XYZ file of C-alpha atoms in Angstrom:
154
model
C 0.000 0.000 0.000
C 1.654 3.470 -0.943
C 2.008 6.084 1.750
C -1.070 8.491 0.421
C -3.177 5.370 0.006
C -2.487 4.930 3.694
C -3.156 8.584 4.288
C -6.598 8.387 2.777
C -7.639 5.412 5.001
C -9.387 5.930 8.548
C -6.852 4.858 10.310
C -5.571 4.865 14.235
C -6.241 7.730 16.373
C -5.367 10.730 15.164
C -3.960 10.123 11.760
C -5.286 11.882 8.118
C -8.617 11.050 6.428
C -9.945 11.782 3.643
C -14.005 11.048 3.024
C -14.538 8.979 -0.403
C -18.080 8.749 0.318
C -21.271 11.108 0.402
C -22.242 10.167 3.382
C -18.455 10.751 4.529
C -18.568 14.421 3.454
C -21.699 15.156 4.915
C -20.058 14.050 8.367
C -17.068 16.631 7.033
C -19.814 19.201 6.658
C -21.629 18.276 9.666
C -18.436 19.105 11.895
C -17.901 21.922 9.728
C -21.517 23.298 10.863
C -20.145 22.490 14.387
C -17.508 24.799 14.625
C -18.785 27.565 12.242
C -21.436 27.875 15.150
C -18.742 27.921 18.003
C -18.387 31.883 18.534
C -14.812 31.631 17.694
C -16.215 31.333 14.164
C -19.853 32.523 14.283
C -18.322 36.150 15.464
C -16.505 36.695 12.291
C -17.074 37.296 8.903
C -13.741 36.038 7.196
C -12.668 33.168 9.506
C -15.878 31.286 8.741
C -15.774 31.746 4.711
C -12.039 30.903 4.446
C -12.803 27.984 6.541
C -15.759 26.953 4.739
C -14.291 27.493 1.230
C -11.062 25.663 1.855
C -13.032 22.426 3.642
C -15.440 22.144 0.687
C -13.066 22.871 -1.726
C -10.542 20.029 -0.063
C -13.815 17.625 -0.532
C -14.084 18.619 -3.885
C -10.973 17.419 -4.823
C -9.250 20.790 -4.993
C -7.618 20.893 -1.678
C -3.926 20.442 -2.777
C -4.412 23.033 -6.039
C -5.516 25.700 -3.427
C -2.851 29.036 -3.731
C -3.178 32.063 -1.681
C -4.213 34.094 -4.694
C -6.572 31.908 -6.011
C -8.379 31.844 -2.188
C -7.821 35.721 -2.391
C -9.666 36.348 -5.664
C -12.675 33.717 -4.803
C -12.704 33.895 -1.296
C -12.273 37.666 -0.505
C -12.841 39.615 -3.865
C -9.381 40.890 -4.450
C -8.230 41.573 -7.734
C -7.003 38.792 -10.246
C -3.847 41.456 -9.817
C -3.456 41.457 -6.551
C -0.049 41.808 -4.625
C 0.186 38.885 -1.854
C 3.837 40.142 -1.146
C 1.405 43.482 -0.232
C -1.478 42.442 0.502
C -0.932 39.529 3.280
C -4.852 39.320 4.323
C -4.976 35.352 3.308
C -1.958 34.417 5.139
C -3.323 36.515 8.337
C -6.726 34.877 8.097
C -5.505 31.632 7.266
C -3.004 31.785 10.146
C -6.078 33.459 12.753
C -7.964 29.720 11.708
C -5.618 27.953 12.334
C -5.097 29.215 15.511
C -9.214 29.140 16.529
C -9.258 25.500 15.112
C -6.700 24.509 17.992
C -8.168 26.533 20.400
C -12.090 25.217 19.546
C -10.487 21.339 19.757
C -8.959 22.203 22.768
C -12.160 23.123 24.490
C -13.950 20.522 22.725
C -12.498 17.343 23.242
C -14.879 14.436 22.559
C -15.091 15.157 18.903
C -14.022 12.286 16.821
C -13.173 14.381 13.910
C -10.594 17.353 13.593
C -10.673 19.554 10.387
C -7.300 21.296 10.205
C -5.450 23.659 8.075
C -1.363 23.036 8.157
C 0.731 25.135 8.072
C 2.490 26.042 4.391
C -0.972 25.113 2.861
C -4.670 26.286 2.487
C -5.941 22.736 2.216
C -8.018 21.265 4.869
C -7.386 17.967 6.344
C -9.334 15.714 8.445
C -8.481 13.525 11.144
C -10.398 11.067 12.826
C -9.639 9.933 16.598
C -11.487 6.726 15.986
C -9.681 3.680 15.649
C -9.804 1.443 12.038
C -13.042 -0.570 11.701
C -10.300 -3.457 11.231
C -8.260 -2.936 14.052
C -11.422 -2.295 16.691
C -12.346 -5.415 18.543
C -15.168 -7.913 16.714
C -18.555 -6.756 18.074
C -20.147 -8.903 21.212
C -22.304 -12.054 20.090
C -26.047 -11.617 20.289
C -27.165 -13.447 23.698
C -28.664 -15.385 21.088
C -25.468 -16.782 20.140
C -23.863 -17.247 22.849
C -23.117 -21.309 23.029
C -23.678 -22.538 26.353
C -21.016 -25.176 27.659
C -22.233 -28.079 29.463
C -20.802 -28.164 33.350
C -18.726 -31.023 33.927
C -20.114 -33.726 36.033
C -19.338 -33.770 39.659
């Protein structure tokens, strides 16, 4: 198995994901919803729209195309001519995110999915705390079928 088709697998606590499915995504969106209503998010105009853009744009395939300009034109209405050695707005908002995504996970600790932003790129990526399907125990018999051993005689 090659090391991104490992990535893309749910795998042990903590370690990349990346939804194949539609119901996948709309667990993806679902946590998205989550912390877009968290007032870190809900209090701001450009946190939640960066955030939202680069998650749905990561699920869209897009993820690893995103550039700062590109985000910049779509995300924020600059101009296609726009100066990001001047003009530093995505890399401030993108770095404010960042930061409010560690802080919300901090003070919300039972969620079983982390979207996060790296640093160096715009694309989201997901993590999942939950363990493999494979590597989780086999699920309990039915008391239905549970076999009963005789006693041994006395």
């Amino acid at each position: 198995m090659t090391g991104s088709e490992q990535s893309d697998k749910v795998s042990p606590a903590g370690a990349r994901w990346m939804p194949h499915t539609e119901s996948e995504r709309r667990t993806v969106r679902e946590e998205l919803a989550r912390v877009l209503a968290n007032p870190l998010f809900r209090n701001s105009k450009r946190y939640p729209t960066f955030l939202e853009y680069v998650v749905e744009q990561t699920l869209n395939g897009q993820g690893e195309t995103l550039k700062e300009r590109t985000v910049g034109i779509e995300v924020f209405g600059r101009s296609p001519d726009y100066d990001t050695n001047v003009d530093h707005m995505v890399r401030n908002v993108a770095a404010e995110v960042r930061k409010r995504l560690t802080e919300y996970y901090e003070s919300t600790p039972a969620s079983s999915l982390r979207i996060e932003i790296p640093a160096g790129s715009y694309a989201a990526q997901f993590r999942t705390l939950d363990p493999e399907p494979s590597l989780a125990p086999p699920p309990s018999p039915a008391p239905s079928e549970l076999q009963i051993a005789p006693s041994p005689a006395r």
